[in-house]
mmCIF file of C-alpha atoms in Angstrom:
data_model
loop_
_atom_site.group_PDB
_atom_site.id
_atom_site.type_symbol
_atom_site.label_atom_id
_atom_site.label_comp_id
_atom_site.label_asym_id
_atom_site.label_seq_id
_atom_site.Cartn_x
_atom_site.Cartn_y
_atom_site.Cartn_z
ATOM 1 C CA UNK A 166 -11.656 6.137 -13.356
ATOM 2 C CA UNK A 167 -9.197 3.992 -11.896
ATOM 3 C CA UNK A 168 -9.028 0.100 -11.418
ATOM 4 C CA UNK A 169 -6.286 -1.398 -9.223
ATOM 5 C CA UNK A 170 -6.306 -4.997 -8.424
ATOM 6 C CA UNK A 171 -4.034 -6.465 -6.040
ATOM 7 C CA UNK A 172 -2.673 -9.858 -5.797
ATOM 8 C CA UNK A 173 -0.024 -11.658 -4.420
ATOM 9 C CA UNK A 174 -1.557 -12.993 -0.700
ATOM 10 C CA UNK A 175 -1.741 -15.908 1.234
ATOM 11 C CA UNK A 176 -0.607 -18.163 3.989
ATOM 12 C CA UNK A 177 3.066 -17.449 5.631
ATOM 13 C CA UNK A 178 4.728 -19.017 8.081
ATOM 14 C CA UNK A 179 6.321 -16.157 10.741
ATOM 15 C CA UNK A 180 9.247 -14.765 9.727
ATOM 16 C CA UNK A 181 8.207 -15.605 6.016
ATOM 17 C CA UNK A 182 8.283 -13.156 3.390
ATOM 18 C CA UNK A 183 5.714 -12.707 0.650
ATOM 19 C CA UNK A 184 5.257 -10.067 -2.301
ATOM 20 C CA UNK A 185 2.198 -7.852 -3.169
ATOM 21 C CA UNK A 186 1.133 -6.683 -6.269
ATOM 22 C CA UNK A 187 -1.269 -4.244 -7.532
ATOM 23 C CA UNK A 188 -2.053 -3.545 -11.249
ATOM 24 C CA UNK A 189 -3.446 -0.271 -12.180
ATOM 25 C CA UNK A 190 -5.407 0.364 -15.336
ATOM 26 C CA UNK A 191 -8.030 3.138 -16.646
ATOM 27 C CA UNK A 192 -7.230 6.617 -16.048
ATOM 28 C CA UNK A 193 -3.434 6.115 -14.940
ATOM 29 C CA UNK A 194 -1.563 8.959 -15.838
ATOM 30 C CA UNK A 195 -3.741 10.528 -13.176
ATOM 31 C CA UNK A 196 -2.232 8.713 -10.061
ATOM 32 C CA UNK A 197 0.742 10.764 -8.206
ATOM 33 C CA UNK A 198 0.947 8.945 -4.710
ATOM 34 C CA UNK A 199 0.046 5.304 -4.122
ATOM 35 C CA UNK A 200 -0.563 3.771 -0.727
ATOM 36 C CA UNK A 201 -0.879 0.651 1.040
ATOM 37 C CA UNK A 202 -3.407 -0.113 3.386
ATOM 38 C CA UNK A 203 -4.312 -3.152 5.862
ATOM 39 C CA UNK A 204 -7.297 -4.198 7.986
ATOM 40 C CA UNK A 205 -7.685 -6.819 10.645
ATOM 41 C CA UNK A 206 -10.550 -8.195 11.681
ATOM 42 C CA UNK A 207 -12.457 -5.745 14.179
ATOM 43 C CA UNK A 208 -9.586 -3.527 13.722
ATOM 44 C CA UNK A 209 -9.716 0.033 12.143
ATOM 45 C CA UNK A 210 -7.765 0.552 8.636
ATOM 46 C CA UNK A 211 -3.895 0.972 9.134
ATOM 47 C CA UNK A 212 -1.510 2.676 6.885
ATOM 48 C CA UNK A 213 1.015 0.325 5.668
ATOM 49 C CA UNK A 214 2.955 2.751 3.545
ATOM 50 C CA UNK A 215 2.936 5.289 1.002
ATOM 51 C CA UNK A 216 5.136 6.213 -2.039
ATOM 52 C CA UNK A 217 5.220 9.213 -4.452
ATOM 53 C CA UNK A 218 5.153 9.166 -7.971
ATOM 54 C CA UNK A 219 8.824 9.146 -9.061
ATOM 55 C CA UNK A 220 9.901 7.055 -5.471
ATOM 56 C CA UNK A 221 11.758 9.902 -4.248
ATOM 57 C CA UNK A 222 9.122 10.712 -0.829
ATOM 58 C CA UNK A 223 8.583 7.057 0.832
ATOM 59 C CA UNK A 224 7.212 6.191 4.398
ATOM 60 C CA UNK A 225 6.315 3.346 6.384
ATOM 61 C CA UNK A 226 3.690 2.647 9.184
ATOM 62 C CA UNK A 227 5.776 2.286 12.179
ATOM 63 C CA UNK A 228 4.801 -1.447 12.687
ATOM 64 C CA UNK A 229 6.164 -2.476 9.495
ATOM 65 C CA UNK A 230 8.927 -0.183 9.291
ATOM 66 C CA UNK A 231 12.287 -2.040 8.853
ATOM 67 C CA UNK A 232 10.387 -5.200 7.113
ATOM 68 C CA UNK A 233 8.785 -3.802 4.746
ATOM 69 C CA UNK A 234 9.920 -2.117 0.767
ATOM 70 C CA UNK A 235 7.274 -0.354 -0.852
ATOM 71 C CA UNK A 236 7.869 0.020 -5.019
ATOM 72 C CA UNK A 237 6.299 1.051 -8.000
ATOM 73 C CA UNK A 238 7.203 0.092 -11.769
ATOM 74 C CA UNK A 239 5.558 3.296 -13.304
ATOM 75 C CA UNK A 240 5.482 2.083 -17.032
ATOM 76 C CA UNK A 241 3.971 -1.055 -15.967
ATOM 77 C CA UNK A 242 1.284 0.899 -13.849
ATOM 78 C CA UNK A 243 2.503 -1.863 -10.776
ATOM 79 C CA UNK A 244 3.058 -0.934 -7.155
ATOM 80 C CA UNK A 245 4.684 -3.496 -4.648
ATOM 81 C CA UNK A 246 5.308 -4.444 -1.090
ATOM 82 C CA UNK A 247 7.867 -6.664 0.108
ATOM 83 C CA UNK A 248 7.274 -8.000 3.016
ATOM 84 C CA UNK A 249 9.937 -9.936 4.977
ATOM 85 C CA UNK A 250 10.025 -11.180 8.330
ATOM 86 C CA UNK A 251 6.541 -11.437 8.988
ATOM 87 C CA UNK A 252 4.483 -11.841 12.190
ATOM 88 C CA UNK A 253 1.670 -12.680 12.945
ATOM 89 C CA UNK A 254 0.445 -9.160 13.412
ATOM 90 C CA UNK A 255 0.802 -8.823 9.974
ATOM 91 C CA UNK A 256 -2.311 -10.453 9.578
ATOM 92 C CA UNK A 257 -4.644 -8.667 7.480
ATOM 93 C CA UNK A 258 -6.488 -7.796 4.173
ATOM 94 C CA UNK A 259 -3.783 -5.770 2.617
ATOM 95 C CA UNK A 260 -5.479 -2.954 0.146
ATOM 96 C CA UNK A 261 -3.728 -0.761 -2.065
ATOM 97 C CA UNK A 262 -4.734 2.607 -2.807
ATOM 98 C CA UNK A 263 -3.790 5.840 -5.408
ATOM 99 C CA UNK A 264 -4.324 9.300 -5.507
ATOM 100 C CA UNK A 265 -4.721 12.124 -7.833
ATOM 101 C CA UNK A 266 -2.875 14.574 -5.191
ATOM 102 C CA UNK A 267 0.657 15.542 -6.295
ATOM 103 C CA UNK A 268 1.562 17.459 -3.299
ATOM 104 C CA UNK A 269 1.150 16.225 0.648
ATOM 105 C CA UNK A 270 1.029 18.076 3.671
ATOM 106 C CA UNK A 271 1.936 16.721 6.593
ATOM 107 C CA UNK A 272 1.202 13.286 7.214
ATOM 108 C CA UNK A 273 -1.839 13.020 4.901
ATOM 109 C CA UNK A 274 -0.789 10.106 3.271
ATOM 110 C CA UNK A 275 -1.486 7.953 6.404
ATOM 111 C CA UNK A 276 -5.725 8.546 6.087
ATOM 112 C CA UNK A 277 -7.275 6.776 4.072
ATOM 113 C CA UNK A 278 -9.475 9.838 3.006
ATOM 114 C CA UNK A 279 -7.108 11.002 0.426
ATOM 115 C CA UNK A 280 -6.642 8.711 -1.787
ATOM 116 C CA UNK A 281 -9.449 8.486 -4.312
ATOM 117 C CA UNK A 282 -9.223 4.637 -5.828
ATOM 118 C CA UNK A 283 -8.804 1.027 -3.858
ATOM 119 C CA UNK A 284 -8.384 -2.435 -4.786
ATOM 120 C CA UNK A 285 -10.647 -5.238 -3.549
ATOM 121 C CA UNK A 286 -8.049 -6.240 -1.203
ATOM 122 C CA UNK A 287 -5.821 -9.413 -1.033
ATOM 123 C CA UNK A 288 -5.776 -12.005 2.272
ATOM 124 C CA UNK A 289 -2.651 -11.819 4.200
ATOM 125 C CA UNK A 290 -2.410 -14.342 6.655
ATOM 126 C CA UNK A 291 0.922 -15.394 8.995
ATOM 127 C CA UNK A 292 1.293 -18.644 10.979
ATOM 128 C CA UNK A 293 2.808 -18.649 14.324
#
């Protein structure tokens, strides 16, 4: 098993930045690709952006490419996203997800149906 618990959101102002967190624990040394993930209300579950183990394979949902830098600090068990310039758009629960697959075809990393552990989620909310 794996816990991850994000932290991190809040209220912005747009063109704000703010910084995400998520803290993995349990079963860790099973987790190859990590993920972010955001909802809006009455919206379906968007893929933020996705990173592989050692950071070499990165991508970015095209909304937030540009203004956002996903990161992981692998002996802390930590991923991040930066996010700068933010709009209002950007409003969402922001969840972040890992997975026990080392190798991706594709664009698999954008659905949410392979990755096998999420956070509770963290409120991300921007002002106009």
């Amino acid at each position: 098993q794996v816990q991850l618990v994000e932290s991190g959101g809040g209220l912005v102002q747009a063109g704000g930045s703010l910084r995400l967190s998520c803290a993995a624990s349990g079963r860790t040394s099973s987790i190859y690709g990590m993920g972010w993930f955001r909802q809006a209300p009455g919206k379906e579950r968007e893929f933020v952006s996705h990173i592989n183990l050692n950071g070499g394979y990165i991508y970015y949902g095209d909304s937030v490419k540009g203004r956002f830098t996903i990161s992981r600090d692998n002996p802390k068990n930590t991923l991040y996203l930066q996010m700068n310039n933010m709009i209002p758009e950007d409003t969402a629960v922001y969840y972040c997800a890992s997975s026990k697959l080392k190798y991706w075809s594709g664009s698999n990393y954008r659905l949410p149906q392979f990755y096998d552990y999420w956070g509770q989620g963290t409120q991300v909310t921007v002002s106009s």
